[in-house]
PDB file of C-alpha atoms and ligand atoms in Angstrom:
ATOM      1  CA  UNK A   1      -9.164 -14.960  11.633  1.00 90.00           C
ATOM      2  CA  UNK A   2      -7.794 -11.544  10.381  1.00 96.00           C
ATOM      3  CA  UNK A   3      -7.529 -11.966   7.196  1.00 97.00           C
ATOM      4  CA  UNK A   4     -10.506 -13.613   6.515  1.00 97.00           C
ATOM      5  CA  UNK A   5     -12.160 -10.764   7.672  1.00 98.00           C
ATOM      6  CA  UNK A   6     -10.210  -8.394   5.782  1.00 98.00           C
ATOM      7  CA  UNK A   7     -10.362 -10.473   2.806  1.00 98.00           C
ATOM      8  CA  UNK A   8     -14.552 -10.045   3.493  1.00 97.00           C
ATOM      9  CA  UNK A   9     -14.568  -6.425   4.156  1.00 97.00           C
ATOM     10  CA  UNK A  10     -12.862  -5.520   0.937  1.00 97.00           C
ATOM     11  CA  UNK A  11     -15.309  -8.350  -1.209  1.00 97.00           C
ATOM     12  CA  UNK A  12     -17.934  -6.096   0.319  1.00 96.00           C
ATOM     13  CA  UNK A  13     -16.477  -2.834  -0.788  1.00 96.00           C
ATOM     14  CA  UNK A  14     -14.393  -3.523  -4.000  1.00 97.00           C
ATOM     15  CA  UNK A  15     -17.466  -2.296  -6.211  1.00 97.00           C
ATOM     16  CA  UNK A  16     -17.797   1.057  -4.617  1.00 96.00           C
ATOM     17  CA  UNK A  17     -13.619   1.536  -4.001  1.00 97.00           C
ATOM     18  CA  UNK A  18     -13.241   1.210  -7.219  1.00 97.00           C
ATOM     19  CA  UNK A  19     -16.046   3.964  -8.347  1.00 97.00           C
ATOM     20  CA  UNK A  20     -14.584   6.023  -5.999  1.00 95.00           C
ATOM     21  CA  UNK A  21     -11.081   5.841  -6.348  1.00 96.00           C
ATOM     22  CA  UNK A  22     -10.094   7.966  -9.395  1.00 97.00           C
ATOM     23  CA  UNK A  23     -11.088  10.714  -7.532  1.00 96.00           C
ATOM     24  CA  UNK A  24     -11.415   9.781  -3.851  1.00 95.00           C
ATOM     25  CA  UNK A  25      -9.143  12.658  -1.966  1.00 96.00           C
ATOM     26  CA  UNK A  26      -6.591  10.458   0.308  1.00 97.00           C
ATOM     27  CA  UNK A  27      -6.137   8.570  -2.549  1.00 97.00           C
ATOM     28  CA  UNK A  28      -6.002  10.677  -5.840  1.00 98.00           C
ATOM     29  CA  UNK A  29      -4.768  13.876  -4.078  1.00 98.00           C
ATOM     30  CA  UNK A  30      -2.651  12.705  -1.197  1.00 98.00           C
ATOM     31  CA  UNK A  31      -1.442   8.929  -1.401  1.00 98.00           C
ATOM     32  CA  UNK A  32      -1.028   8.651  -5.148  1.00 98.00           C
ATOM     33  CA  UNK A  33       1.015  11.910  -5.613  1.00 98.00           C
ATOM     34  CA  UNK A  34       3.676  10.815  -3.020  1.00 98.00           C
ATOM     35  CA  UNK A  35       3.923   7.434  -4.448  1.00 98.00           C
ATOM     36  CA  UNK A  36       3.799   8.264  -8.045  1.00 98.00           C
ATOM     37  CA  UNK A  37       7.070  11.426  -7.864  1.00 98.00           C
ATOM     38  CA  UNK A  38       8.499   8.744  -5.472  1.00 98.00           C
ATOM     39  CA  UNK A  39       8.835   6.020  -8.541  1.00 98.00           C
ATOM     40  CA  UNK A  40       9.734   8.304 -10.980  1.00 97.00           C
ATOM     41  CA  UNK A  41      10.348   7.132 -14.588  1.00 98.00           C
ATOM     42  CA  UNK A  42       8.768   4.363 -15.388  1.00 98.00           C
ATOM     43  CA  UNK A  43       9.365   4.224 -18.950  1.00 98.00           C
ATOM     44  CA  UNK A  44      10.448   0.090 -20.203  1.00 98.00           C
ATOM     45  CA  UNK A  45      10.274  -0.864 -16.465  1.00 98.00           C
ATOM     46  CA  UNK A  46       8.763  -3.930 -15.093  1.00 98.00           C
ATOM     47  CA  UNK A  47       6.011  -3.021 -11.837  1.00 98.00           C
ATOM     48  CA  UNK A  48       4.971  -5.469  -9.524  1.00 98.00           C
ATOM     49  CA  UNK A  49       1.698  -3.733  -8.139  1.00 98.00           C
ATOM     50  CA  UNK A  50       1.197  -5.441  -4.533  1.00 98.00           C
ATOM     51  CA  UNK A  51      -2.032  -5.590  -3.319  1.00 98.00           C
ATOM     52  CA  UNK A  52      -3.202  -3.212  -6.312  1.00 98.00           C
ATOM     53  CA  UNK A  53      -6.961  -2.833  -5.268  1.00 98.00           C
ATOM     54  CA  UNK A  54      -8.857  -2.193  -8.142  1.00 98.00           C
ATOM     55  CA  UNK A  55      -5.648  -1.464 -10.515  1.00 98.00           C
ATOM     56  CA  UNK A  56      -5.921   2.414 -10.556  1.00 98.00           C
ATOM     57  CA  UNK A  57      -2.021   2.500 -10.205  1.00 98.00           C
ATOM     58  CA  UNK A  58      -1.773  -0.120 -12.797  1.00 98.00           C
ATOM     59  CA  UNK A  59      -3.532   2.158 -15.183  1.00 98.00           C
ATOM     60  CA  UNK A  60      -1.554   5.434 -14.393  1.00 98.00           C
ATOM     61  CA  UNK A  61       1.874   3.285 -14.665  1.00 98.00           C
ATOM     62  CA  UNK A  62       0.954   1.383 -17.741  1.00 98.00           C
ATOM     63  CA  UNK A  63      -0.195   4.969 -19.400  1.00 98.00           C
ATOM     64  CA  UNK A  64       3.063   6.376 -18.140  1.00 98.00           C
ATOM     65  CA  UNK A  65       4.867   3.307 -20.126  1.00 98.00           C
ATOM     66  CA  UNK A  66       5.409   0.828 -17.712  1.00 98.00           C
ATOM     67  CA  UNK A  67       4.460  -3.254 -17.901  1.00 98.00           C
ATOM     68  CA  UNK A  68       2.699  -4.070 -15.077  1.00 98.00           C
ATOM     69  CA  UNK A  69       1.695  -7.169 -13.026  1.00 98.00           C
ATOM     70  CA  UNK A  70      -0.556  -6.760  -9.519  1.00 98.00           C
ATOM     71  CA  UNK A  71      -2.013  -9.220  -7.811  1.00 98.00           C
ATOM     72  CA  UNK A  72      -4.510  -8.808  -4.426  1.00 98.00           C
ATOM     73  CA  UNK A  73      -6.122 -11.138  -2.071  1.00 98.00           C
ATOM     74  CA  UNK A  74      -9.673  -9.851  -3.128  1.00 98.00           C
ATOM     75  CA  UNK A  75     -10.879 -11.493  -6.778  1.00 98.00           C
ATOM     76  CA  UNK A  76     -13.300  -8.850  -6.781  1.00 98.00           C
ATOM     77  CA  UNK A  77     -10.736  -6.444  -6.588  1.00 98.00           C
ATOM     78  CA  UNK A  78      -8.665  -8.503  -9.464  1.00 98.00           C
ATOM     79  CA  UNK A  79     -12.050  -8.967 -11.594  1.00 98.00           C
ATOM     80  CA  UNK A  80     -12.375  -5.065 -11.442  1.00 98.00           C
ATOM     81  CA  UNK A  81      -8.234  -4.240 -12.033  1.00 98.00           C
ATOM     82  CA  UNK A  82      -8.729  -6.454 -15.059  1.00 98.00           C
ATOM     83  CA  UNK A  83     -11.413  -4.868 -16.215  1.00 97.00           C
ATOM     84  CA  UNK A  84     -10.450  -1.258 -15.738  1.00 98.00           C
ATOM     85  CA  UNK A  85      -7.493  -2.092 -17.630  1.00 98.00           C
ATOM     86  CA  UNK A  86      -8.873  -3.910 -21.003  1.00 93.00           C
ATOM     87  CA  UNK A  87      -6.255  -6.667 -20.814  1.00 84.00           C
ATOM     88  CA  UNK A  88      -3.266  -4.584 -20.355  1.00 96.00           C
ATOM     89  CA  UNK A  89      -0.935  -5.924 -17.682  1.00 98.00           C
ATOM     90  CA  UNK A  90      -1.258  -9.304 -15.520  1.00 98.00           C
ATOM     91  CA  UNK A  91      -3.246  -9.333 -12.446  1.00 98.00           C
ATOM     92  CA  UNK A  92      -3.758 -12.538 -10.148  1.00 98.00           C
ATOM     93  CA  UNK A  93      -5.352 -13.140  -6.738  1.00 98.00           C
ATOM     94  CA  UNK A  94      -2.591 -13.821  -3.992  1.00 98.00           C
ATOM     95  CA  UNK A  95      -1.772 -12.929  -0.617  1.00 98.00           C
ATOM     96  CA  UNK A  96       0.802 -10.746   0.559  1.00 98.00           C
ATOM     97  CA  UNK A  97       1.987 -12.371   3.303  1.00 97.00           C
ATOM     98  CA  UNK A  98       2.548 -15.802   1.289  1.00 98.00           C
ATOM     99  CA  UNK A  99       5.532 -16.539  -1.203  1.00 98.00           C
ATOM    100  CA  UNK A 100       5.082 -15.029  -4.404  1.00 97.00           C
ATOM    101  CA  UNK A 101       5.321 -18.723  -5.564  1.00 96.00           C
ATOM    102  CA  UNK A 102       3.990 -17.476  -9.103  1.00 94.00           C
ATOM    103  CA  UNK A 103       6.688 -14.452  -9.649  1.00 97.00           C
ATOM    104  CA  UNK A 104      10.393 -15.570 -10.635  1.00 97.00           C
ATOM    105  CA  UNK A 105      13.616 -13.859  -8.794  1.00 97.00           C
ATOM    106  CA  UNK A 106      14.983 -10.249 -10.478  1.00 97.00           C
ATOM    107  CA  UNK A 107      11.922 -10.050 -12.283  1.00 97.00           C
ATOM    108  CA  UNK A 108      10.935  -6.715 -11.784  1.00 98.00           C
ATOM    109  CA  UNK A 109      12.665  -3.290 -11.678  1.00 98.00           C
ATOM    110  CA  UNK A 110      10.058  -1.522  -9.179  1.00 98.00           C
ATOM    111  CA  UNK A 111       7.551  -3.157  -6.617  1.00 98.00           C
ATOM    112  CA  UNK A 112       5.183  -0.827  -5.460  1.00 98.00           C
ATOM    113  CA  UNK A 113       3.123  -2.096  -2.162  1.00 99.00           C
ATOM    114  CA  UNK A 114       0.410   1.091  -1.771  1.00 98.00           C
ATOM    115  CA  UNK A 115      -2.132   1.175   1.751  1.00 98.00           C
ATOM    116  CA  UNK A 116      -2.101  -2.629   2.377  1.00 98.00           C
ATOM    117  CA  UNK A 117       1.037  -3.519   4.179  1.00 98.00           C
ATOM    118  CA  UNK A 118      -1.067  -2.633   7.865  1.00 98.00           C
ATOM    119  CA  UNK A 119      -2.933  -5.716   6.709  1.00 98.00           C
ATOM    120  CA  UNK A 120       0.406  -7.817   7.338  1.00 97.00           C
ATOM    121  CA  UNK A 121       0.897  -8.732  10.783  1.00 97.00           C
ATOM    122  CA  UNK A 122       4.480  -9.767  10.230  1.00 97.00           C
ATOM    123  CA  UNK A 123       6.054  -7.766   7.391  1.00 98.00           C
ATOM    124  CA  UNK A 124       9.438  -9.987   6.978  1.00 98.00           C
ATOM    125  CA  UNK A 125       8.232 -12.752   4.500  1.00 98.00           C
ATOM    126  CA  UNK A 126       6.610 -10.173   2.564  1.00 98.00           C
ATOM    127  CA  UNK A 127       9.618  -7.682   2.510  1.00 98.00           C
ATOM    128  CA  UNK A 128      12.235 -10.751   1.647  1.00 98.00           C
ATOM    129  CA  UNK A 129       9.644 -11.464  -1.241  1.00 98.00           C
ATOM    130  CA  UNK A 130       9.756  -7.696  -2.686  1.00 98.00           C
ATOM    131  CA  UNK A 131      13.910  -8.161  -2.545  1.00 98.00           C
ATOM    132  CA  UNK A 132      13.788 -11.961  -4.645  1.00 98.00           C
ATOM    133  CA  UNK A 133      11.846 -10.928  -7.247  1.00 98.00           C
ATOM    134  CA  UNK A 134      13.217  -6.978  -7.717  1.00 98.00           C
ATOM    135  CA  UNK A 135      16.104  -6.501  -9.513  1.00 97.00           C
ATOM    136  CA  UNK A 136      19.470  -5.643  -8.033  1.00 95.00           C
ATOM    137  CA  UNK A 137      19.230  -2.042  -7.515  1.00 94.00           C
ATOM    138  CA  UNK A 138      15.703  -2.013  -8.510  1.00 98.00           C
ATOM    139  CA  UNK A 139      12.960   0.278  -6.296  1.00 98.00           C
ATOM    140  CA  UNK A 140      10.687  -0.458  -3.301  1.00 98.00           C
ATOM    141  CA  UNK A 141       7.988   2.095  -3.029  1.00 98.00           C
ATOM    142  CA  UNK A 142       5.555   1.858   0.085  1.00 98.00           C
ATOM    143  CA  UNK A 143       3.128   3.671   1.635  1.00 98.00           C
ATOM    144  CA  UNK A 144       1.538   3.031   5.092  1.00 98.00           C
ATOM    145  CA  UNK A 145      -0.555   4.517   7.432  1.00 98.00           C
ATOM    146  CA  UNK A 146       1.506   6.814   9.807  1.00 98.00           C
ATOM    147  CA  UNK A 147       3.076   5.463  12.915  1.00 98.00           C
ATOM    148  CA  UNK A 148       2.141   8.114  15.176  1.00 97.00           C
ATOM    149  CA  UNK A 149      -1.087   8.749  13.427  1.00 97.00           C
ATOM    150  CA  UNK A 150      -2.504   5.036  13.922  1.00 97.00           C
ATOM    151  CA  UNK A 151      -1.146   5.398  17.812  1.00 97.00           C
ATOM    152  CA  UNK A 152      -2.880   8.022  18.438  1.00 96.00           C
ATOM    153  CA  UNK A 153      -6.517   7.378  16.201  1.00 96.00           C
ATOM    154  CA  UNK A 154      -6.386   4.048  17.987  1.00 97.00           C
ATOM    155  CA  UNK A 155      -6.297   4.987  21.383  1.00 95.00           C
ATOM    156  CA  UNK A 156      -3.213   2.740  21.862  1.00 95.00           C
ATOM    157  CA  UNK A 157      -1.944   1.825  25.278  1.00 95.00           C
ATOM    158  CA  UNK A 158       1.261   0.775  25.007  1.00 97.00           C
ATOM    159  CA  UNK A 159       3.009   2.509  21.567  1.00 98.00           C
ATOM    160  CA  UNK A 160       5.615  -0.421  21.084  1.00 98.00           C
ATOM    161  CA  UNK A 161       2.916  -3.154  20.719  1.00 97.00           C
ATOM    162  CA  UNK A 162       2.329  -4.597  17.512  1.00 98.00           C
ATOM    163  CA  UNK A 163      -1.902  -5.039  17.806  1.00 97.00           C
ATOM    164  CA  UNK A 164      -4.732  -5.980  15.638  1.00 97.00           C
ATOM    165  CA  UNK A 165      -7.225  -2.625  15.673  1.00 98.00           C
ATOM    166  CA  UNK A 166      -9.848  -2.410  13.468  1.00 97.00           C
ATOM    167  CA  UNK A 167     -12.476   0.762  12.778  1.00 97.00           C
ATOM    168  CA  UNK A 168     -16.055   1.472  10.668  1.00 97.00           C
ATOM    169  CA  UNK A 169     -14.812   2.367   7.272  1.00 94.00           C
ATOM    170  CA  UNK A 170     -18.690   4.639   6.159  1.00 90.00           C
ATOM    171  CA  UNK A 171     -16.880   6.291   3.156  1.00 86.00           C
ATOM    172  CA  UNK A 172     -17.660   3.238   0.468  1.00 87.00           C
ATOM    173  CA  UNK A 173     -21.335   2.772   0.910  1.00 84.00           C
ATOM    174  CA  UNK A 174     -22.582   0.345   3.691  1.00 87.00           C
ATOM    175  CA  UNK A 175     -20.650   0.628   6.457  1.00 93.00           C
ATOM    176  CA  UNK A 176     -18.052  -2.023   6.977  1.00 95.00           C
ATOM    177  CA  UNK A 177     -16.027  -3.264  10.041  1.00 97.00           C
ATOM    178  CA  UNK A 178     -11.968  -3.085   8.439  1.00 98.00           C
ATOM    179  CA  UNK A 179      -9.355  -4.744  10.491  1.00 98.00           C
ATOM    180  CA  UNK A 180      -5.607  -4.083  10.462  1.00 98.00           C
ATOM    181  CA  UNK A 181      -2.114  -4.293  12.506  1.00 98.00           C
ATOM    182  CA  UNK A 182      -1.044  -1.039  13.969  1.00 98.00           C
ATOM    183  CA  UNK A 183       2.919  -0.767  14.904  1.00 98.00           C
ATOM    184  CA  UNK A 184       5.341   1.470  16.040  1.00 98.00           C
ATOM    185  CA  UNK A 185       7.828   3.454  13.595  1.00 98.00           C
ATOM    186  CA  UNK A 186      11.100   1.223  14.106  1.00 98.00           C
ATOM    187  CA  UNK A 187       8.440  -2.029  13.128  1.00 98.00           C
ATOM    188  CA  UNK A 188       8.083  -0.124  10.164  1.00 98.00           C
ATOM    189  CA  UNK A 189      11.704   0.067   9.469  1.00 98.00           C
ATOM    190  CA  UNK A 190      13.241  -2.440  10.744  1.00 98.00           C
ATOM    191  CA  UNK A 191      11.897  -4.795   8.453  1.00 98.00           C
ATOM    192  CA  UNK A 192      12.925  -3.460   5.761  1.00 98.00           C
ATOM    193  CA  UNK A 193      16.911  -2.742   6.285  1.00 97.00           C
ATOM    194  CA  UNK A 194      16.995  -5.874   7.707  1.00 97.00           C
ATOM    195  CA  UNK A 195      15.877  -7.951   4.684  1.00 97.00           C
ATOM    196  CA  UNK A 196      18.181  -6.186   2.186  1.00 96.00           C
ATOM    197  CA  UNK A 197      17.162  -2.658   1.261  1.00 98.00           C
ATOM    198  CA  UNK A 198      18.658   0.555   1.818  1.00 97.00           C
ATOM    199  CA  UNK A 199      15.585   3.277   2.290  1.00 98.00           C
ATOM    200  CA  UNK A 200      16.620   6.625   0.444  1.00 98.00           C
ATOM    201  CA  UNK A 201      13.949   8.646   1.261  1.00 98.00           C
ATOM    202  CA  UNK A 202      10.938   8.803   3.961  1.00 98.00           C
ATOM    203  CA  UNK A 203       7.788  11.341   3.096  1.00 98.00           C
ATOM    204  CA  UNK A 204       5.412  12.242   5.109  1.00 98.00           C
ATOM    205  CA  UNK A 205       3.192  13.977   2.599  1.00 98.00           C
ATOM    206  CA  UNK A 206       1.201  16.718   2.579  1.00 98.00           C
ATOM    207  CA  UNK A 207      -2.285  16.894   0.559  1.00 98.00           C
ATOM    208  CA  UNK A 208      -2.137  18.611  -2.892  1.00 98.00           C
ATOM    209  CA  UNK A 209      -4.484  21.726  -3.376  1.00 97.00           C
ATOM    210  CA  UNK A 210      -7.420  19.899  -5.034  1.00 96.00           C
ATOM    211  CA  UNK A 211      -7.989  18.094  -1.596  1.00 97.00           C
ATOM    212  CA  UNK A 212      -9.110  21.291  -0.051  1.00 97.00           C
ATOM    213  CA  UNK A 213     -12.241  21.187  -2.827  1.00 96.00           C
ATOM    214  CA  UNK A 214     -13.795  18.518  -1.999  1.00 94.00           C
ATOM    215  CA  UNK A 215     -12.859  17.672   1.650  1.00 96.00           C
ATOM    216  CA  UNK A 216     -11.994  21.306   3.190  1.00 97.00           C
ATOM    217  CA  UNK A 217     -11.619  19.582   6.803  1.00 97.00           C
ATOM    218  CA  UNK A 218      -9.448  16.860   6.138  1.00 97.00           C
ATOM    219  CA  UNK A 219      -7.323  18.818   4.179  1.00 98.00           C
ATOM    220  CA  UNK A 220      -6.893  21.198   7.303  1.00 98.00           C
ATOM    221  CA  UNK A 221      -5.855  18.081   9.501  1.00 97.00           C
ATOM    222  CA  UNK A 222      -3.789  16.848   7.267  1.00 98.00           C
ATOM    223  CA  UNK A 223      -1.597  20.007   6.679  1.00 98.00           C
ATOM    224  CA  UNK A 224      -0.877  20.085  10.113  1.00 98.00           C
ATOM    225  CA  UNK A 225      -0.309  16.216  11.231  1.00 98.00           C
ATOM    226  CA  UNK A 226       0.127  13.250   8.130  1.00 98.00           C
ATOM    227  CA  UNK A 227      -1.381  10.599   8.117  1.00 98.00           C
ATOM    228  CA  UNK A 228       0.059   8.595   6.118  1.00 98.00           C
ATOM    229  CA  UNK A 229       4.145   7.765   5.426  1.00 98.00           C
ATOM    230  CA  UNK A 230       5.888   6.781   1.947  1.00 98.00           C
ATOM    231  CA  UNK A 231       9.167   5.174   1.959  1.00 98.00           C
ATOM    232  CA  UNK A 232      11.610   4.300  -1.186  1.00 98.00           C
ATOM    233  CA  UNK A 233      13.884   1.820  -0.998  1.00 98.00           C
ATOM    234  CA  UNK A 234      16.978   0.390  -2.989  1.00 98.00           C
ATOM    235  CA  UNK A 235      17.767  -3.352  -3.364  1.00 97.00           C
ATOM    236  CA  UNK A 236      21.062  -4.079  -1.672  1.00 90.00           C
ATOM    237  CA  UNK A 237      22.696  -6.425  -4.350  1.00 82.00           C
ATOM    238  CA  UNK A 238      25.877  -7.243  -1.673  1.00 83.00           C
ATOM    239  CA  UNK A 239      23.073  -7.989   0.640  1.00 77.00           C
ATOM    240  CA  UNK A 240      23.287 -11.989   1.673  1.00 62.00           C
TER     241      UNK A 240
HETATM  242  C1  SAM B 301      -6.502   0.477   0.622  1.00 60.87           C
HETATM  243  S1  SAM B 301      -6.520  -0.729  -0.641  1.00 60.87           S
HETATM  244  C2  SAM B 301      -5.170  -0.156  -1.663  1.00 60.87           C
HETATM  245  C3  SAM B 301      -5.273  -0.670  -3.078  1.00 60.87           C
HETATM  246  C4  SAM B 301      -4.236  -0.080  -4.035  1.00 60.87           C
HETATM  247  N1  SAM B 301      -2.886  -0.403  -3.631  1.00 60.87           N
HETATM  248  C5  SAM B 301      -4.426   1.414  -4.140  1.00 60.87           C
HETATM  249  O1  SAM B 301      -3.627   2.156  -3.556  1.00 60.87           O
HETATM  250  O2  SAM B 301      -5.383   1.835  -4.813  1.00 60.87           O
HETATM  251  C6  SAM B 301      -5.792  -2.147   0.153  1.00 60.87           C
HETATM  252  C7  SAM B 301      -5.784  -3.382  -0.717  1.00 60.87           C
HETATM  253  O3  SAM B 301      -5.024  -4.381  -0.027  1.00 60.87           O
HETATM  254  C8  SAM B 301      -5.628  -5.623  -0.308  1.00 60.87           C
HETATM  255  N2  SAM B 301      -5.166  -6.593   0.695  1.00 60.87           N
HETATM  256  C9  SAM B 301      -5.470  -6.652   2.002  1.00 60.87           C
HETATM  257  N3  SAM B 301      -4.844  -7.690   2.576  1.00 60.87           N
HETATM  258  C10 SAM B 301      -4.116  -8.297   1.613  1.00 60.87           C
HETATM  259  C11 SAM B 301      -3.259  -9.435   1.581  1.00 60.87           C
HETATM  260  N4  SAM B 301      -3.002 -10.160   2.681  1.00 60.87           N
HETATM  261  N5  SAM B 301      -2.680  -9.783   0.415  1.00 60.87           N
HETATM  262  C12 SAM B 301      -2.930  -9.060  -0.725  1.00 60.87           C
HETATM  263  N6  SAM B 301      -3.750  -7.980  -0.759  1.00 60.87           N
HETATM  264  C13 SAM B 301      -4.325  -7.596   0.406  1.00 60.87           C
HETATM  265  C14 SAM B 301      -7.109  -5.330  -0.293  1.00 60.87           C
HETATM  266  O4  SAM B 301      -7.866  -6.340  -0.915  1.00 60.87           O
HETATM  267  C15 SAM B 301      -7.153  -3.979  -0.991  1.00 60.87           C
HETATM  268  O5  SAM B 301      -7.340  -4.128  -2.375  1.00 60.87           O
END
């Protein structure tokens, strides 16, 4: 199944992601920068942290002044997000595509779901989730992989498939076979303003500067086609 070997491939990488991912350059100087002006002020606000890796957002957000809980389907990934963090903030080991059965409704002002929802075949469980336990009014930050950038690095044949793809990931160590749902743009949407949200702004970021020190090539790509997309959403309270 899937997941199982998702679940695997990050077991076998959680070690080296999180060694690399203060300063790894789609993640420090391209993903987090989006995400982070996206939230904003964080100041007193309860952060769910879905699928939060090794907790390197946790850390940021809980610096910045927010309380944070995260949970991921990898306990290495949870052993290391604990760890990074001395204590500060909850972390657990779930899945994102089950019900948060251990998070109560309007719990949190701001759920922030960064580079895992691709590892959700069908996003609407996991989106009606995200509106139970947010707030009303409360924030949905997520980031994906690009649409049109998955279509095309997959060789796709048919663009309004949903499809399992998967690719070597060589950038964290021994190289490792990671598996993941590619889908078109409206997929992307759709679940979401269907399940209750309002999305107030779409990014499709560019790199920041420091990108262009360590990985000169990428950065050149990426100033010239994204690769990834951030949306942020608003809870619907009237929504039913
Ligand atoms: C690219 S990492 C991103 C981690 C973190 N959000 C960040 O930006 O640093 C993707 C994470 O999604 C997690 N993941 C994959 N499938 C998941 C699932 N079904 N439920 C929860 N977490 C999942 C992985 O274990 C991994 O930690």
């Amino acid at each position: 199944m899937i997941k199982e070997k998702i679940l695997q491939a990050y077991e076998q990488l959680a070690e080296s992601y999180d060694a690399l991912i203060d300063h790894k350059p789609h993640n420090a100087f391209y993903d987090r920068p989006t995400s982070l002006e996206l939230i904003g002020d964080v100041t007193g606000n309860h952060i769910l942290d879905a699928a939060c890796g090794s907790g390197k957002y946790a850390e940021i957000l809980m610096e910045k002044g927010g309380i944070v809980s995260g949970f991921d389907i990898s306990p290495k990934m949870i052993k290391l997000a604990r760890e990074r963090n001395r204590n500060n903030g909850k972390f657990s080991v779930h899945d994102l595509s089950e019900p948060f059965f251990h998070l109560n409704d309007h719990q949190f002002d701001i759920v922030l779901c960064a580079l895992a929802l691709h590892y959700i075949e069908d996003w609407n469980l996991t989106i009606q989730e995200f509106y139970r336990v947010l707030k009303p009014g409360g924030r949905l930050i997520i980031s994906i992989e690009h649409p049109f950038f998955e279509y095309t690095y997959f060789q796709s044949q048919n663009y309004f498939n949903t499809e399992a793809v998967a690719t070597e990931w060589s950038g964290f160590g021994a190289p490792v076979k990671m598996h993941s749902f590619r889908r078109s743009l409206q997929e992307c949407i759709n679940p979401i303003v269907k399940n209750g949200f309002r999305i107030i702004e779409l990014r499709e970021p560019k790199p920041i500067a420091e990108f262009a020190i360590t990985d000169p090539k990428h950065y050149q790509e990426l100033m010239t086609f994204p690769a990834f997309m951030h949306m942020k959403a608003i809870k619907n309270p009237s929504y039913s």
